[in-house]
mmCIF file of C-alpha atoms in Angstrom:
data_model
loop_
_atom_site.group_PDB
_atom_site.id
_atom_site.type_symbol
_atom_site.label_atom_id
_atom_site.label_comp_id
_atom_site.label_asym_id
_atom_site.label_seq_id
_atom_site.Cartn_x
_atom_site.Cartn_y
_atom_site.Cartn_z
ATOM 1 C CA UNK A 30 44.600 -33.647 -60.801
ATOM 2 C CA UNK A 31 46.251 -33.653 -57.478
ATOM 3 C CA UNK A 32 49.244 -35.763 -59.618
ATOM 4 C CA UNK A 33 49.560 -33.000 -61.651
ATOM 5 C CA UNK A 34 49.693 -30.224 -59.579
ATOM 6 C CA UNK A 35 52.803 -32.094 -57.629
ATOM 7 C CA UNK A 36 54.561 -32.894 -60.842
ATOM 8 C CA UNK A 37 53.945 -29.486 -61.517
ATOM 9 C CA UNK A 38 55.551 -28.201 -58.566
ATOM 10 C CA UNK A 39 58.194 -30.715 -58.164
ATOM 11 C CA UNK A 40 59.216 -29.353 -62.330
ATOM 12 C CA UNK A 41 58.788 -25.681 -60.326
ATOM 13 C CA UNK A 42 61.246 -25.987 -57.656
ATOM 14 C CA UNK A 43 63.607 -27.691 -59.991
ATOM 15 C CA UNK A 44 62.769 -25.792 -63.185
ATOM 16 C CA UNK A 45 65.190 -22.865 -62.522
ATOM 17 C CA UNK A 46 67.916 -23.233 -60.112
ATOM 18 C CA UNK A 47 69.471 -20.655 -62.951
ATOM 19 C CA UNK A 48 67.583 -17.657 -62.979
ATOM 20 C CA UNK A 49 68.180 -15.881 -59.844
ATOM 21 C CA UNK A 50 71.234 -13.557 -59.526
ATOM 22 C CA UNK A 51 74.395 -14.558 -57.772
ATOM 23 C CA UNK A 52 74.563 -10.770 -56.569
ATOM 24 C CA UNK A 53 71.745 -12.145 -53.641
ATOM 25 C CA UNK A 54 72.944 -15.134 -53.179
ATOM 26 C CA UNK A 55 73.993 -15.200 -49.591
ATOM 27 C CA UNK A 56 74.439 -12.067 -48.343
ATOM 28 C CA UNK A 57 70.807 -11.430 -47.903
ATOM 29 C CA UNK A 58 69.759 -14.609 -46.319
ATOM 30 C CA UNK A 59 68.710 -14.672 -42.251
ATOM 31 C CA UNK A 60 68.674 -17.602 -40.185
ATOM 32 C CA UNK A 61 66.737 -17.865 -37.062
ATOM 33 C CA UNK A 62 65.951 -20.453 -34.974
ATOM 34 C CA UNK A 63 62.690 -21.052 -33.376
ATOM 35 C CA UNK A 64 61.576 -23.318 -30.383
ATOM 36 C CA UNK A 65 59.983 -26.975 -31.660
ATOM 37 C CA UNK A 66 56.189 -26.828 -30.947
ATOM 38 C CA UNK A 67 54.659 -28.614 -27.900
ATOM 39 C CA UNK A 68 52.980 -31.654 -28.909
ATOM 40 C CA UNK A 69 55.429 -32.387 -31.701
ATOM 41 C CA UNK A 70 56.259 -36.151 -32.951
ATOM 42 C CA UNK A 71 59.133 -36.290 -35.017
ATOM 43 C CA UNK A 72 61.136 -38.233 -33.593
ATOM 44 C CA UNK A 73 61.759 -42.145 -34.794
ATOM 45 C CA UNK A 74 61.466 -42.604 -38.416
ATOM 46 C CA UNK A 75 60.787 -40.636 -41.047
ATOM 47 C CA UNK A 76 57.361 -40.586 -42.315
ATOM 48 C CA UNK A 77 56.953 -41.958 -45.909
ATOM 49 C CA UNK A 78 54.031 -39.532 -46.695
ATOM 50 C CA UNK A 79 52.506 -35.694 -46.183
ATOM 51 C CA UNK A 80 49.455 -35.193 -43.746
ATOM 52 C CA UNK A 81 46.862 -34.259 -45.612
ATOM 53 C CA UNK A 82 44.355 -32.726 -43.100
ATOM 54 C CA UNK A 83 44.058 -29.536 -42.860
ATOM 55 C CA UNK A 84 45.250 -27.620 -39.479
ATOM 56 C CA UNK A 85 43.042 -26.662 -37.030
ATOM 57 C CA UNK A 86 41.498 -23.183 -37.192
ATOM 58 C CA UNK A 87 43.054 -22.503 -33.633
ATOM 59 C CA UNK A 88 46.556 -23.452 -34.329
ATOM 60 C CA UNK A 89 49.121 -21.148 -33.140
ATOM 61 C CA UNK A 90 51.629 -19.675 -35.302
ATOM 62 C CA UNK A 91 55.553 -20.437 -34.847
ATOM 63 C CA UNK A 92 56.571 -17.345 -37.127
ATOM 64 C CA UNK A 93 55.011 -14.133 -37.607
ATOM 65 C CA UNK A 94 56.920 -11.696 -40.197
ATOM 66 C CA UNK A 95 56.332 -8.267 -40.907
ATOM 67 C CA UNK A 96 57.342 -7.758 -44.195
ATOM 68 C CA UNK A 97 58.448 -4.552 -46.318
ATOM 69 C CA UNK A 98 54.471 -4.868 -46.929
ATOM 70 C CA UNK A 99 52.136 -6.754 -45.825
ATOM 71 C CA UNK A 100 52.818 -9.674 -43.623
ATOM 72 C CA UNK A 101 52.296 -13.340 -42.966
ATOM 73 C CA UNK A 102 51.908 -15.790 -40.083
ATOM 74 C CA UNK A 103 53.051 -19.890 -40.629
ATOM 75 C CA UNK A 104 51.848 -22.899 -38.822
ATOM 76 C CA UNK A 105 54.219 -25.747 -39.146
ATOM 77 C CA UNK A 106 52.829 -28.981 -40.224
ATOM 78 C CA UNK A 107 52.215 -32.183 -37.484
ATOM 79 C CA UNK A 108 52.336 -35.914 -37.767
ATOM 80 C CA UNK A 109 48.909 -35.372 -38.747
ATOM 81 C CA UNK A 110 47.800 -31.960 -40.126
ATOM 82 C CA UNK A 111 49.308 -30.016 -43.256
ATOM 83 C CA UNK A 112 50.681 -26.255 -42.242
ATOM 84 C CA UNK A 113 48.785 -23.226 -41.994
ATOM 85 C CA UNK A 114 50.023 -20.039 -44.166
ATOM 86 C CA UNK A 115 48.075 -17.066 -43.397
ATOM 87 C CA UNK A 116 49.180 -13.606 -45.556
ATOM 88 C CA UNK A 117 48.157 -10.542 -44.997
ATOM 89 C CA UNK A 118 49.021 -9.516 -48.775
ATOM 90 C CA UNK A 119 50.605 -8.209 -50.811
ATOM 91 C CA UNK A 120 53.388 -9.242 -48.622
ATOM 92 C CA UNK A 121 57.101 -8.931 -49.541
ATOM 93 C CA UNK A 122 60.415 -9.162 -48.001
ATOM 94 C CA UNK A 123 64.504 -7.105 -48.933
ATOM 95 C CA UNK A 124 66.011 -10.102 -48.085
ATOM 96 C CA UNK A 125 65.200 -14.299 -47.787
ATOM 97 C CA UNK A 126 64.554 -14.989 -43.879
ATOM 98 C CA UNK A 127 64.456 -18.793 -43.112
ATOM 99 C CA UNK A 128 62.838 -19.500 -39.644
ATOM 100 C CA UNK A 129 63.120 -23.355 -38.080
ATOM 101 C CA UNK A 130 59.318 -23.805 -37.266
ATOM 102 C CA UNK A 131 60.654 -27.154 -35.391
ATOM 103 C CA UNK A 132 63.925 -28.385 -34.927
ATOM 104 C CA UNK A 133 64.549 -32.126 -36.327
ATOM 105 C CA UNK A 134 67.091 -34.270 -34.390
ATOM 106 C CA UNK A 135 68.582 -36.422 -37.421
ATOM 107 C CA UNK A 136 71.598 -35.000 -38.760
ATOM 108 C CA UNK A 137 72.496 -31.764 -40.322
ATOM 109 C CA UNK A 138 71.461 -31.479 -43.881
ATOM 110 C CA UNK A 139 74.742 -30.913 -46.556
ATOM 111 C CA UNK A 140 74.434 -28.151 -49.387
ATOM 112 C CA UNK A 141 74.859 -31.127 -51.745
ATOM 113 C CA UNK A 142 72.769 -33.313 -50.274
ATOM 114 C CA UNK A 143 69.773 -35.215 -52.025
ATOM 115 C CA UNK A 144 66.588 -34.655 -49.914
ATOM 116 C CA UNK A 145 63.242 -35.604 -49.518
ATOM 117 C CA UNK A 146 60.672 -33.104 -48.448
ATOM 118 C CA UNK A 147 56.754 -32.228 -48.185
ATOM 119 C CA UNK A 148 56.197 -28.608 -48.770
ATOM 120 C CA UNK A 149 53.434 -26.316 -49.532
ATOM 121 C CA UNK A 150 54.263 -22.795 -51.348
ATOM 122 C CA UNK A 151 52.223 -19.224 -50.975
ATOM 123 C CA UNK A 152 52.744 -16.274 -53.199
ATOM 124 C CA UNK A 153 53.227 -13.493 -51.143
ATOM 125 C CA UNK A 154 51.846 -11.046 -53.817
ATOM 126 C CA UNK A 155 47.893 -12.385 -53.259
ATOM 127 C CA UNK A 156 48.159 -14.797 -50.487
ATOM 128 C CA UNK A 157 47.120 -18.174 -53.047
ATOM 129 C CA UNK A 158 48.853 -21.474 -52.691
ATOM 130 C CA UNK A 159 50.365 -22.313 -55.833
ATOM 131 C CA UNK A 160 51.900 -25.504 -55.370
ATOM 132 C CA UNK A 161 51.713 -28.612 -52.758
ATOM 133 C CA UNK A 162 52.592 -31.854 -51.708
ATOM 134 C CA UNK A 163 50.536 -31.776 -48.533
ATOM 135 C CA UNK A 164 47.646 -31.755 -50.806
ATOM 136 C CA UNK A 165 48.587 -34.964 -52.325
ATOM 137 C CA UNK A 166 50.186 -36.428 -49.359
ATOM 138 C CA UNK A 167 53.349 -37.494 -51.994
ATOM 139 C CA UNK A 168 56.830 -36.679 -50.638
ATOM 140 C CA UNK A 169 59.299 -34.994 -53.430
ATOM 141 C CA UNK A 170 62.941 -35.880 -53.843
ATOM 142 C CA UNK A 171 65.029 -33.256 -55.557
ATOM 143 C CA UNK A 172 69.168 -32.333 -55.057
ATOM 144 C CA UNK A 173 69.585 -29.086 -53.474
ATOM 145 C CA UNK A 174 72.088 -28.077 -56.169
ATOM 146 C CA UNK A 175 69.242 -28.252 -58.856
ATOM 147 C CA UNK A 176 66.287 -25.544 -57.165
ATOM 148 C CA UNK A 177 65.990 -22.245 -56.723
ATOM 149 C CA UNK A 178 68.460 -20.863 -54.377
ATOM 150 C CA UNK A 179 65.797 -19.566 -51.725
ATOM 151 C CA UNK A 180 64.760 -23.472 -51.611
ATOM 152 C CA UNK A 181 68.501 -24.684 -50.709
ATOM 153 C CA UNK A 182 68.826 -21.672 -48.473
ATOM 154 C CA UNK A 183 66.050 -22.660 -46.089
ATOM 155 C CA UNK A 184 67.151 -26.509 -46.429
ATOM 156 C CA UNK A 185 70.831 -26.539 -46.135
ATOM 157 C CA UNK A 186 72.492 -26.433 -42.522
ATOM 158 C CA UNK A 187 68.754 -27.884 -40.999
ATOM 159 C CA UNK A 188 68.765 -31.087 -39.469
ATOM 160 C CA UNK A 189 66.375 -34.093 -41.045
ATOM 161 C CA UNK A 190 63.211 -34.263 -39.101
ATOM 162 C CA UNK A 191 62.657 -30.451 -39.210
ATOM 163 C CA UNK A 192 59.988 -28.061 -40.249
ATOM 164 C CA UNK A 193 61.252 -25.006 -41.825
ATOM 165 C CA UNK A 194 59.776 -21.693 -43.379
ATOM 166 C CA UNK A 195 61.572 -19.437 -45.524
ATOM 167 C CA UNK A 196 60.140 -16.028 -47.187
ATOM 168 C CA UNK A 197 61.751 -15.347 -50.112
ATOM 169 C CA UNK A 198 62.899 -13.118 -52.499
ATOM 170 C CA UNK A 199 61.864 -13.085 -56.277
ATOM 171 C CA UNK A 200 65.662 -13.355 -57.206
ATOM 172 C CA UNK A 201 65.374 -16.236 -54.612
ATOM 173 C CA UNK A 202 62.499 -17.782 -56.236
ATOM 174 C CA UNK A 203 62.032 -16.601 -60.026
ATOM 175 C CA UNK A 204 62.726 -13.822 -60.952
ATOM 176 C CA UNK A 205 61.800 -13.547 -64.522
ATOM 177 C CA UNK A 206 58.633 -15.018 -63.163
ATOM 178 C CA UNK A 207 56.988 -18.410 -64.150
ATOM 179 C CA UNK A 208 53.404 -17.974 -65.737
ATOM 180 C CA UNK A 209 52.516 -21.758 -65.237
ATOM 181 C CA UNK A 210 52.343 -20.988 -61.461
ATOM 182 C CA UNK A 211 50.639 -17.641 -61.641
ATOM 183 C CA UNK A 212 54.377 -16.000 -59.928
ATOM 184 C CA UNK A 213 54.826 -12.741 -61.412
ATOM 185 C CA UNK A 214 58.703 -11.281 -61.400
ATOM 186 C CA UNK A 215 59.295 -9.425 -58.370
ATOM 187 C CA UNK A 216 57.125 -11.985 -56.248
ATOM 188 C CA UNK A 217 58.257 -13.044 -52.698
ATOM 189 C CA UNK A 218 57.467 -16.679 -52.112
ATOM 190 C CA UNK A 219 56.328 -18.155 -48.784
ATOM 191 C CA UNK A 220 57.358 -22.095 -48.121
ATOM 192 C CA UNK A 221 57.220 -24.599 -45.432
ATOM 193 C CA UNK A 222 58.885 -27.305 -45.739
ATOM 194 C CA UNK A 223 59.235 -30.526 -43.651
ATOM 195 C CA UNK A 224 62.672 -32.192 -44.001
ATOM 196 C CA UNK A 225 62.072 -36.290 -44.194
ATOM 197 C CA UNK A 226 65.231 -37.070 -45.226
ATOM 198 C CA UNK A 227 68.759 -36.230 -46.843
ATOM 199 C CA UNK A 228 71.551 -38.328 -48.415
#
């Protein structure tokens, strides 16, 4: 089951670089950088799985966002724990925001690069996970220029080794929607995503 809920998402994320609309491509994107979290390990190389465990119940946030509704705190994930999303829904953002939860120190990702990446993704609409590679502790490999815009957005310009969030919106994401996942159009979508590496 787990297999199939990362094949899922890894068809997800790739399924339709091609429906959002050019017209929010990058004007409506915000970068900001955040501090790396005390305690971190991500240095050396880069791990050839996802943690798995869940994060403690006392973890504090790196990113808090108020959105046009609701809003949503984001613990990055650890060497050894999978990252927190906590929404206060139905949360949406105007425009994508991409937040660097922890700054890697490999080298700055291309927009054509080929990456590999654990991620976990929210729907900001009810709060629910719909897709994860924590869960299954499998990495996913994908080409930035092949997934949805808000994906390469957060991802392109980081350095390998980081942890990255990015709210996003549905012409980000999907905007027509995509049923298998339970996203509605209109839906902001919540990621983190831990960069392992790029090429």
């Amino acid at each position: 089951m787990k297999n199939a809920t990362l094949a899922l998402g890894a068809a997800l994320v790739l399924a339709v670089a091609g429906c959002s609309s050019d017209s929010d491509s990058d004007s409506g994107t915000t970068e900001a950088t955040g501090t790396a979290a005390a305690g971190s390990t991500d240095t050396g190389s880069a791990p050839t799985s996802c943690p798995t465990a869940s994060a403690k119940d006392d973890a504090k946030p790196q990113w808090t966002l108020k959105g046009a509704t609701g809003e949503m705190e984001m613990v990055a994930a650890t060497q050894n724990e999978a990252p927190k999303i906590t929404v206060q829904a139905p949360f949406s953002v105007d425009q994508t925001v991409v937040e660097t939860l922890v700054e890697g120190d490999g080298p700055v990702v291309a927009e054509t690069a080929s990456v590999t990446v654990c991620y976990v993704g929210v729907n900001g609409r009810n709060g629910e996970e719909f897709d994860s590679a924590y869960q299954s502790g499998t990495p996913v490999d994908f080409p930035l220029n092949g997934v949805i815009p808000g994906f390469s957005k957060a991802i392109a310009g980081q350095k390998v080794g980081s942890k990255v969030g990015v709210a996003m919106t549905s012409a980000d994401g999907y905007a027509q929607g995509q049923p298998s996942a339970g996203i509605e159009p209109g839906d902001t979508l919540i990621f983190e995503i831990g960069i392992l590496a790029a090429s």
